[in-house]
Amino acid sequence: MGKTAIRITSSDQPPNINKNQSNSSLK
């Protein structure tokens, strides 16, 4: 679920935000 959400955000938003979201998911 988390992976799909990150993929959608990366498509909608810049990679910068995508990196921040992936970090939050890891924590």
Tab-separated table of C-alpha atoms in Angstrom:
chain	number	residue	atom	x	y	z
A	1	MET	CA	0.000	0.000	0.000
A	2	GLY	CA	2.734	2.460	1.010
A	3	LYS	CA	4.718	1.754	-2.144
A	4	THR	CA	1.794	2.506	-4.426
A	5	ALA	CA	1.070	5.742	-2.563
A	6	ILE	CA	4.681	6.868	-2.973
A	7	ARG	CA	4.556	6.021	-6.686
A	8	ILE	CA	1.440	8.129	-7.194
A	9	THR	CA	2.918	11.076	-5.285
A	10	SER	CA	6.178	10.868	-7.231
A	11	SER	CA	4.156	11.160	-10.455
A	12	ASP	CA	2.159	14.128	-9.149
A	13	GLN	CA	4.884	15.898	-7.176
A	14	PRO	CA	8.628	16.543	-7.638
A	15	PRO	CA	11.179	13.871	-6.558
A	16	ASN	CA	12.109	16.025	-3.573
A	17	ILE	CA	8.762	15.377	-1.870
A	18	ASN	CA	8.887	11.730	-2.907
A	19	LYS	CA	12.180	11.311	-1.001
A	20	ASN	CA	10.676	12.906	2.097
A	21	GLN	CA	7.653	10.580	1.974
A	22	SER	CA	9.817	7.467	1.557
A	23	ASN	CA	11.853	8.532	4.602
A	24	SER	CA	8.677	8.929	6.664
A	25	SER	CA	7.485	5.470	5.610
A	26	LEU	CA	10.794	3.894	6.646
A	27	LYS	CA	10.561	5.508	10.075
